[in-house]
CSV table of C-alpha atoms in Angstrom, one decimal:
chain,number,residue,atom,x,y,z
A,1080,ASP,CA,23.7,-13.2,11.1
A,1081,ILE,CA,21.1,-12.7,8.3
A,1082,LEU,CA,20.5,-16.4,7.7
A,1083,GLY,CA,19.9,-17.0,11.4
A,1084,ALA,CA,17.5,-14.0,11.6
A,1085,VAL,CA,15.6,-15.3,8.6
A,1086,GLY,CA,15.5,-18.8,10.1
A,1087,CYS,CA,14.1,-17.5,13.4
A,1088,LEU,CA,11.5,-15.5,11.5
A,1089,LEU,CA,10.4,-18.6,9.5
A,1090,LYS,CA,10.2,-20.7,12.7
A,1091,GLU,CA,8.1,-18.0,14.4
A,1092,VAL,CA,5.8,-17.8,11.4
A,1093,ILE,CA,5.4,-21.6,11.3
A,1094,ARG,CA,4.7,-21.8,15.1
A,1095,GLU,CA,2.1,-19.0,15.0
A,1096,MET,CA,0.4,-20.6,12.0
A,1097,SER,CA,0.3,-24.0,13.7
A,1098,ASN,CA,-1.3,-22.5,16.8
A,1099,SER,CA,-3.8,-20.7,14.7
A,1100,ALA,CA,-4.6,-23.7,12.5
A,1101,THR,CA,-5.7,-25.7,15.5
A,1102,GLY,CA,-8.3,-23.2,16.6
A,1103,ILE,CA,-9.4,-22.5,13.0
A,1104,ARG,CA,-9.8,-26.2,12.4
A,1105,ASN,CA,-12.1,-26.6,15.4
A,1106,ILE,CA,-14.2,-23.6,14.0
A,1107,LEU,CA,-14.3,-25.3,10.6
A,1108,ILE,CA,-15.6,-28.6,12.1
A,1109,TRP,CA,-18.2,-26.8,14.2
A,1110,LEU,CA,-19.5,-24.8,11.2
A,1111,ILE,CA,-19.8,-27.9,9.0
A,1112,VAL,CA,-21.5,-29.9,11.8
A,1113,LEU,CA,-24.0,-27.1,12.4
A,1114,GLY,CA,-24.7,-26.7,8.7
A,1115,ILE,CA,-25.5,-30.4,8.3
A,1116,LEU,CA,-27.4,-30.5,11.6
A,1117,SER,CA,-29.5,-27.5,10.5
A,1118,ALA,CA,-30.4,-29.2,7.2
A,1119,LEU,CA,-31.3,-32.5,8.9
A,1120,LEU,CA,-33.3,-30.8,11.7
A,1121,ILE,CA,-35.2,-28.4,9.4
A,1122,HIS,CA,-36.1,-31.2,6.9
A,1123,PHE,CA,-37.1,-33.5,9.6
A,1124,VAL,CA,-39.6,-31.2,11.3
A,1125,GLU,CA,-41.1,-30.2,8.0
A,1126,VAL,CA,-43.0,-33.5,7.9
A,1127,PHE,CA,-45.3,-32.1,10.6
A,1128,ASP,CA,-48.2,-29.8,9.8
A,1129,LYS,CA,-47.0,-26.9,12.0
A,1130,HIS,CA,-43.9,-25.2,10.7
A,1131,GLN,CA,-43.3,-23.1,13.8
A,1132,ILE,CA,-41.0,-25.9,15.1
A,1133,ALA,CA,-39.0,-25.8,11.9
A,1134,ASP,CA,-38.6,-22.0,12.2
A,1135,LEU,CA,-37.6,-22.2,15.8
A,1136,SER,CA,-35.0,-24.9,15.0
A,1137,PHE,CA,-33.6,-22.8,12.2
A,1138,TYR,CA,-33.3,-19.7,14.4
A,1139,PHE,CA,-31.6,-21.7,17.2
A,1140,ILE,CA,-29.0,-23.1,14.8
A,1141,TYR,CA,-28.6,-19.7,13.1
A,1142,LEU,CA,-28.0,-17.9,16.4
A,1143,LEU,CA,-25.5,-20.6,17.5
A,1144,MET,CA,-23.6,-20.3,14.3
A,1145,GLY,CA,-23.8,-16.5,14.5
A,1146,VAL,CA,-22.1,-16.6,17.9
A,1147,ILE,CA,-19.3,-18.7,16.5
A,1148,LEU,CA,-18.8,-16.5,13.4
A,1149,LEU,CA,-18.9,-13.3,15.4
A,1150,GLN,CA,-16.4,-14.6,17.9
A,1151,CYS,CA,-14.1,-15.6,15.1
A,1152,PHE,CA,-14.6,-12.2,13.3
A,1153,SER,CA,-13.9,-10.3,16.5
A,1154,GLY,CA,-10.5,-12.0,16.9
A,1155,VAL,CA,-9.6,-11.3,13.3
A,1156,LEU,CA,-10.8,-7.6,13.7
A,1157,GLU,CA,-8.6,-7.2,16.7
A,1158,THR,CA,-5.6,-8.6,14.9
A,1159,ALA,CA,-6.1,-6.3,12.0
A,1160,ARG,CA,-6.5,-3.3,14.3
A,1161,GLU,CA,-3.3,-4.1,16.2
A,1162,THR,CA,-1.4,-4.7,13.0
A,1163,VAL,CA,-2.4,-1.3,11.5
A,1164,GLU,CA,-1.5,0.4,14.8
A,1165,ASN,CA,1.9,-1.3,14.9
A,1166,ILE,CA,2.6,-0.2,11.3
A,1167,VAL,CA,1.9,3.4,12.2
A,1168,LEU,CA,4.0,3.1,15.4
A,1169,PHE,CA,6.9,1.5,13.4
A,1170,VAL,CA,6.8,4.4,10.8
A,1171,ARG,CA,6.7,7.0,13.6
A,1172,LEU,CA,9.8,5.5,15.2
A,1173,MET,CA,11.9,4.5,12.3
A,1174,VAL,CA,11.1,6.8,9.4
A,1175,PRO,CA,13.0,9.9,11.0
A,1176,THR,CA,16.2,7.8,10.8
A,1177,PHE,CA,15.5,7.1,7.1
A,1178,LEU,CA,14.7,10.7,6.3
A,1179,LEU,CA,17.9,11.8,8.0
A,1180,THR,CA,19.8,9.6,5.4
A,1181,VAL,CA,17.6,11.0,2.6
A,1182,GLY,CA,18.5,14.5,3.7
A,1183,VAL,CA,22.3,13.8,3.5
A,1184,ALA,CA,22.1,11.9,0.2
A,1185,SER,CA,19.5,14.0,-1.7
A,1186,GLY,CA,19.0,17.4,0.0
A,1187,PRO,CA,16.7,19.4,2.2
A,1188,VAL,CA,13.9,19.8,-0.4
A,1189,THR,CA,13.5,16.0,-0.8
A,1190,VAL,CA,13.6,15.3,2.9
A,1191,GLY,CA,11.1,18.1,3.6
A,1192,ALA,CA,8.6,16.8,1.1
A,1193,GLY,CA,9.1,13.2,2.3
A,1194,TYR,CA,8.5,14.2,5.9
A,1195,GLN,CA,5.3,16.0,5.0
A,1196,LEU,CA,4.1,13.0,3.0
A,1197,MET,CA,4.9,10.6,5.9
A,1198,LEU,CA,2.9,12.8,8.3
A,1199,LEU,CA,0.0,12.8,5.8
A,1200,LEU,CA,0.2,9.0,5.5
A,1201,ILE,CA,0.2,8.6,9.3
A,1202,TYR,CA,-2.8,10.9,9.7
A,1203,GLY,CA,-4.7,9.3,6.8
A,1204,THR,CA,-4.1,5.8,8.1
A,1205,GLU,CA,-5.3,6.7,11.6
A,1206,LYS,CA,-8.4,8.7,10.4
A,1207,ILE,CA,-9.4,6.7,7.3
A,1208,LEU,CA,-8.4,3.1,7.8
A,1209,LEU,CA,-8.7,2.9,11.6
A,1210,GLY,CA,-11.5,5.5,12.0
A,1211,VAL,CA,-13.7,4.8,8.9
A,1212,VAL,CA,-12.8,1.5,7.1
A,1213,LEU,CA,-12.7,-0.8,10.1
A,1214,PRO,CA,-16.0,0.4,11.6
A,1215,LEU,CA,-17.6,0.0,8.1
A,1216,ILE,CA,-16.3,-3.6,7.9
A,1217,TYR,CA,-17.8,-4.2,11.4
A,1218,SER,CA,-21.1,-2.7,10.2
A,1219,TYR,CA,-21.0,-5.0,7.1
A,1220,CYS,CA,-20.5,-8.0,9.4
A,1221,LEU,CA,-23.6,-7.0,11.5
A,1222,LEU,CA,-25.7,-6.4,8.4
A,1223,THR,CA,-24.7,-9.9,7.2
A,1224,MET,CA,-25.8,-11.5,10.5
A,1225,ILE,CA,-29.2,-9.6,10.5
A,1226,ASN,CA,-29.8,-10.3,6.9
A,1227,GLY,CA,-30.2,-14.0,7.4
A,1228,ILE,CA,-33.2,-13.6,9.7
A,1229,TRP,CA,-35.5,-12.9,6.8
A,1230,VAL,CA,-36.1,-15.4,4.0
A,1231,GLU,CA,-36.1,-12.6,1.5
A,1232,GLU,CA,-32.7,-11.4,2.7
A,1233,LYS,CA,-33.8,-7.8,2.7
A,1234,LEU,CA,-30.4,-6.3,3.6
A,1235,ALA,CA,-28.4,-8.1,0.9
A,1236,LEU,CA,-28.2,-5.1,-1.5
A,1237,LEU,CA,-27.3,-2.8,1.4
A,1238,ALA,CA,-24.5,-5.2,2.4
A,1239,ASP,CA,-23.2,-5.4,-1.2
A,1240,LEU,CA,-23.2,-1.6,-1.4
A,1241,LEU,CA,-21.2,-1.3,1.8
A,1242,GLU,CA,-18.7,-3.9,0.6
A,1243,LYS,CA,-18.2,-2.0,-2.7
A,1244,LEU,CA,-17.8,1.3,-0.8
A,1245,ILE,CA,-15.1,-0.2,1.4
A,1246,GLY,CA,-13.3,-1.5,-1.7
A,1247,TRP,CA,-13.5,2.0,-3.4
A,1248,ILE,CA,-12.0,3.7,-0.3
A,1249,LEU,CA,-9.1,1.3,-0.2
A,1250,LYS,CA,-8.4,1.6,-3.9
A,1251,ALA,CA,-8.7,5.4,-3.8
A,1252,SER,CA,-6.3,5.6,-0.8
A,1253,LEU,CA,-3.7,3.6,-2.5
A,1254,GLY,CA,-4.1,5.5,-5.8
A,1255,VAL,CA,-3.9,8.9,-4.2
A,1256,VAL,CA,-0.8,8.1,-2.1
A,1257,THR,CA,0.9,6.5,-5.1
A,1258,GLY,CA,0.3,9.5,-7.3
A,1259,ILE,CA,1.5,12.0,-4.7
A,1260,SER,CA,4.6,9.9,-3.9
A,1261,LEU,CA,5.4,9.5,-7.6
A,1262,PHE,CA,5.1,13.3,-8.3
A,1263,GLN,CA,7.1,14.1,-5.2
A,1264,SER,CA,9.9,11.6,-6.1
A,1265,LEU,CA,10.1,13.0,-9.7
A,1266,ILE,CA,10.2,16.7,-8.8
A,1267,THR,CA,12.1,17.3,-5.5
A,1268,PRO,CA,15.2,15.2,-6.3
A,1269,VAL,CA,15.7,17.3,-9.4
A,1270,VAL,CA,15.8,20.5,-7.3
A,1271,ASP,CA,18.3,19.0,-4.9
A,1272,SER,CA,20.4,17.6,-7.8
A,1273,LEU,CA,20.7,21.1,-9.3
A,1274,LYS,CA,22.0,22.4,-6.0
A,1275,ASN,CA,24.5,19.5,-5.7
A,1276,SER,CA,25.6,20.0,-9.3
A,1277,ALA,CA,26.2,23.7,-8.7
A,1278,VAL,CA,28.3,22.9,-5.6
A,1279,GLU,CA,30.3,20.3,-7.6
A,1280,LYS,CA,31.0,22.8,-10.4
A,1281,ALA,CA,32.0,25.4,-7.9
A,1282,VAL,CA,34.4,23.1,-6.1
A,1283,SER,CA,35.9,21.7,-9.3
A,1284,VAL,CA,37.0,25.2,-10.5
A,1285,LEU,CA,39.1,25.8,-7.4
A,1286,PRO,CA,42.8,26.1,-8.4
A,1287,GLY,CA,45.0,23.3,-7.4
A,1288,ILE,CA,42.6,21.2,-5.4
A,1289,GLY,CA,39.5,21.4,-7.6
A,1290,ASN,CA,39.8,17.9,-9.1
A,1291,ALA,CA,40.6,16.3,-5.8
A,1292,ALA,CA,37.8,18.1,-4.0
A,1293,ASP,CA,35.4,17.2,-6.7
A,1294,GLY,CA,36.3,13.5,-6.4
A,1295,VAL,CA,35.9,13.6,-2.6
A,1296,LEU,CA,32.5,15.3,-3.0
A,1297,GLU,CA,31.4,12.7,-5.5
A,1298,LEU,CA,32.6,9.9,-3.2
A,1299,ALA,CA,30.7,11.4,-0.2
A,1300,LEU,CA,27.5,11.8,-2.2
A,1301,GLY,CA,27.7,8.2,-3.5
A,1302,SER,CA,28.3,6.8,-0.1
A,1303,ALA,CA,25.4,8.8,1.3
A,1304,VAL,CA,23.1,7.3,-1.5
A,1305,VAL,CA,24.3,3.8,-0.6
A,1306,ILE,CA,23.6,4.3,3.1
A,1307,ARG,CA,20.2,5.8,2.3
A,1308,ASN,CA,19.2,2.9,0.1
A,1309,SER,CA,20.5,0.4,2.6
A,1310,VAL,CA,18.5,1.9,5.4
A,1311,GLY,CA,15.4,2.0,3.2
A,1312,VAL,CA,15.7,-1.6,2.2
A,1313,LEU,CA,16.2,-2.6,5.8
A,1314,LEU,CA,13.1,-0.7,6.9
A,1315,LEU,CA,11.1,-2.4,4.1
A,1316,LEU,CA,12.3,-5.8,5.2
A,1317,LEU,CA,11.4,-5.1,8.9
A,1318,LEU,CA,8.0,-3.8,7.9
A,1319,VAL,CA,7.2,-6.9,5.9
A,1320,ALA,CA,8.5,-9.2,8.5
A,1321,GLY,CA,6.4,-7.5,11.2
A,1322,CYS,CA,3.2,-7.9,9.2
A,1323,ALA,CA,3.8,-11.4,7.8
A,1324,VAL,CA,2.3,-13.3,10.6
A,1325,PRO,CA,-0.9,-11.2,11.2
A,1326,LEU,CA,-1.6,-11.1,7.4
A,1327,LEU,CA,-1.2,-14.9,7.1
A,1328,GLN,CA,-3.4,-15.4,10.2
A,1329,ILE,CA,-6.2,-13.3,8.7
A,1330,LEU,CA,-5.8,-14.9,5.3
A,1331,PHE,CA,-5.9,-18.4,6.7
A,1332,THR,CA,-9.0,-17.7,8.8
A,1333,ALA,CA,-10.9,-16.2,5.8
A,1334,GLY,CA,-9.8,-19.2,3.7
A,1335,PHE,CA,-11.1,-21.7,6.3
A,1336,ILE,CA,-14.4,-19.9,6.5
A,1337,LYS,CA,-14.7,-20.0,2.7
A,1338,CYS,CA,-13.9,-23.7,2.8
A,1339,ALA,CA,-16.6,-24.3,5.4
A,1340,THR,CA,-19.1,-22.3,3.2
A,1341,ALA,CA,-18.2,-24.6,0.2
A,1342,PHE,CA,-18.9,-27.8,2.2
A,1343,MET,CA,-22.0,-26.3,3.9
A,1344,GLY,CA,-23.5,-25.2,0.6
A,1345,ILE,CA,-24.1,-28.8,-0.4
A,1346,VAL,CA,-26.7,-29.5,2.2
A,1347,SER,CA,-27.3,-26.5,4.4
A,1348,ASP,CA,-29.9,-23.8,4.2
A,1349,LYS,CA,-29.2,-20.9,1.8
A,1350,ARG,CA,-29.4,-18.2,4.5
A,1351,ILE,CA,-26.8,-20.0,6.6
A,1352,THR,CA,-24.5,-20.5,3.6
A,1353,ASN,CA,-24.8,-16.9,2.5
A,1354,CYS,CA,-24.2,-15.6,6.0
A,1355,THR,CA,-21.0,-17.7,6.4
A,1356,ASP,CA,-19.8,-16.7,2.9
A,1357,ARG,CA,-20.3,-13.0,3.6
A,1358,MET,CA,-18.5,-13.4,6.9
A,1359,GLY,CA,-15.5,-14.7,4.9
A,1360,ASN,CA,-15.8,-11.7,2.7
A,1361,ALA,CA,-15.7,-9.4,5.7
A,1362,MET,CA,-12.4,-11.1,6.8
A,1363,MET,CA,-11.0,-10.7,3.3
A,1364,LEU,CA,-11.9,-7.0,3.6
A,1365,LEU,CA,-9.8,-6.9,6.8
A,1366,PHE,CA,-7.0,-8.5,5.0
A,1367,ARG,CA,-7.2,-5.9,2.2
A,1368,THR,CA,-7.2,-3.1,4.8
A,1369,VAL,CA,-4.1,-4.3,6.5
A,1370,GLY,CA,-2.4,-5.0,3.1
A,1371,THR,CA,-3.4,-1.4,2.0
A,1372,ALA,CA,-1.8,0.1,5.1
A,1373,LEU,CA,1.4,-1.9,4.5
A,1374,LEU,CA,1.5,-1.0,0.8
A,1375,LEU,CA,0.9,2.8,1.5
A,1376,PHE,CA,4.2,3.0,3.4
A,1377,MET,CA,6.1,0.5,1.2
A,1378,VAL,CA,5.3,2.4,-2.0
A,1379,THR,CA,6.4,5.7,-0.4
A,1380,LEU,CA,9.7,4.2,0.8
A,1381,LEU,CA,10.3,2.5,-2.5
A,1382,LEU,CA,9.9,5.7,-4.4
A,1383,GLN,CA,12.3,7.4,-2.1
A,1384,ILE,CA,15.0,4.9,-2.7
A,1385,GLY,CA,14.2,4.0,-6.3
A,1386,PRO,CA,13.3,6.5,-9.1
A,1387,ALA,CA,14.5,9.4,-7.0
A,1388,ALA,CA,18.1,8.1,-6.9
A,1389,GLY,CA,18.2,7.2,-10.6
A,1390,LEU,CA,16.7,10.5,-11.7
A,1391,ALA,CA,19.1,12.6,-9.6
A,1392,ALA,CA,22.1,10.7,-11.0
A,1393,THR,CA,20.8,11.3,-14.6
A,1394,VAL,CA,20.4,15.0,-14.0
A,1395,ARG,CA,23.9,15.3,-12.5
A,1396,LYS,CA,25.4,13.5,-15.5
A,1397,GLN,CA,23.6,15.8,-18.0
A,1398,LEU,CA,24.7,18.9,-16.1
């Protein structure tokens, strides 16, 4: 019941988004109220000669807003961490089944290279994305909060450098994995195709049953390719369906924070506005991290069921 399954998935996504929207809406209202209150309070106490009261009022509002933003960021960070861990767990459980179909359809060289690449992806995701990128994003969040204490915003350049570093790591990870997957999908299927073509030629020259055996072998190989591609597409759909809700939750939260920044920027203090804006950037970095983890495995699976099959078929026809 494919339509029923899609309907249940959409209902679950809508229900989760509705529950998240209620909490995010309250956060948005609190941020806007605190931004307006900080502007009114600071400008009101500036009429007095002593500015210590204005400074104390700003720090009080800033700390209160910082608590709200950190609480919101902690929830998004935990969602991102769980999503990446679930992606790795899904790949560990389901990819061996897919590689079994790849071995039957393509050959041992392709499945061996694909298995090694999957192990490399799992290790890299755990060590780089979970062990390096997420702590860097958390450090970026803390630098953003501390930066607003000074009027000069002394840590702004350091925070910008850290944000660029995280972006470079994500882009480099995706580029390296795509390049390795592309070369692997272009080379290993050719080797297996040569072996399959040699077997087909040997079977076809058998006296009496050569043509029939060749047809049966072609039918078996074609059926194996169909099964392999079907399993691969199913894994891709399951992977996307499992990550849809967390990705939308992270994106909606970051979008609401950005909207609050846009409204607060009209009247609020510059330091409070910059802090809220950078906190939205930190959540967008979490969204990019989860999206990168998803794309790494999707690209690898797509190259296993896409160019590899077409290239193998072309080589067999030429031989």
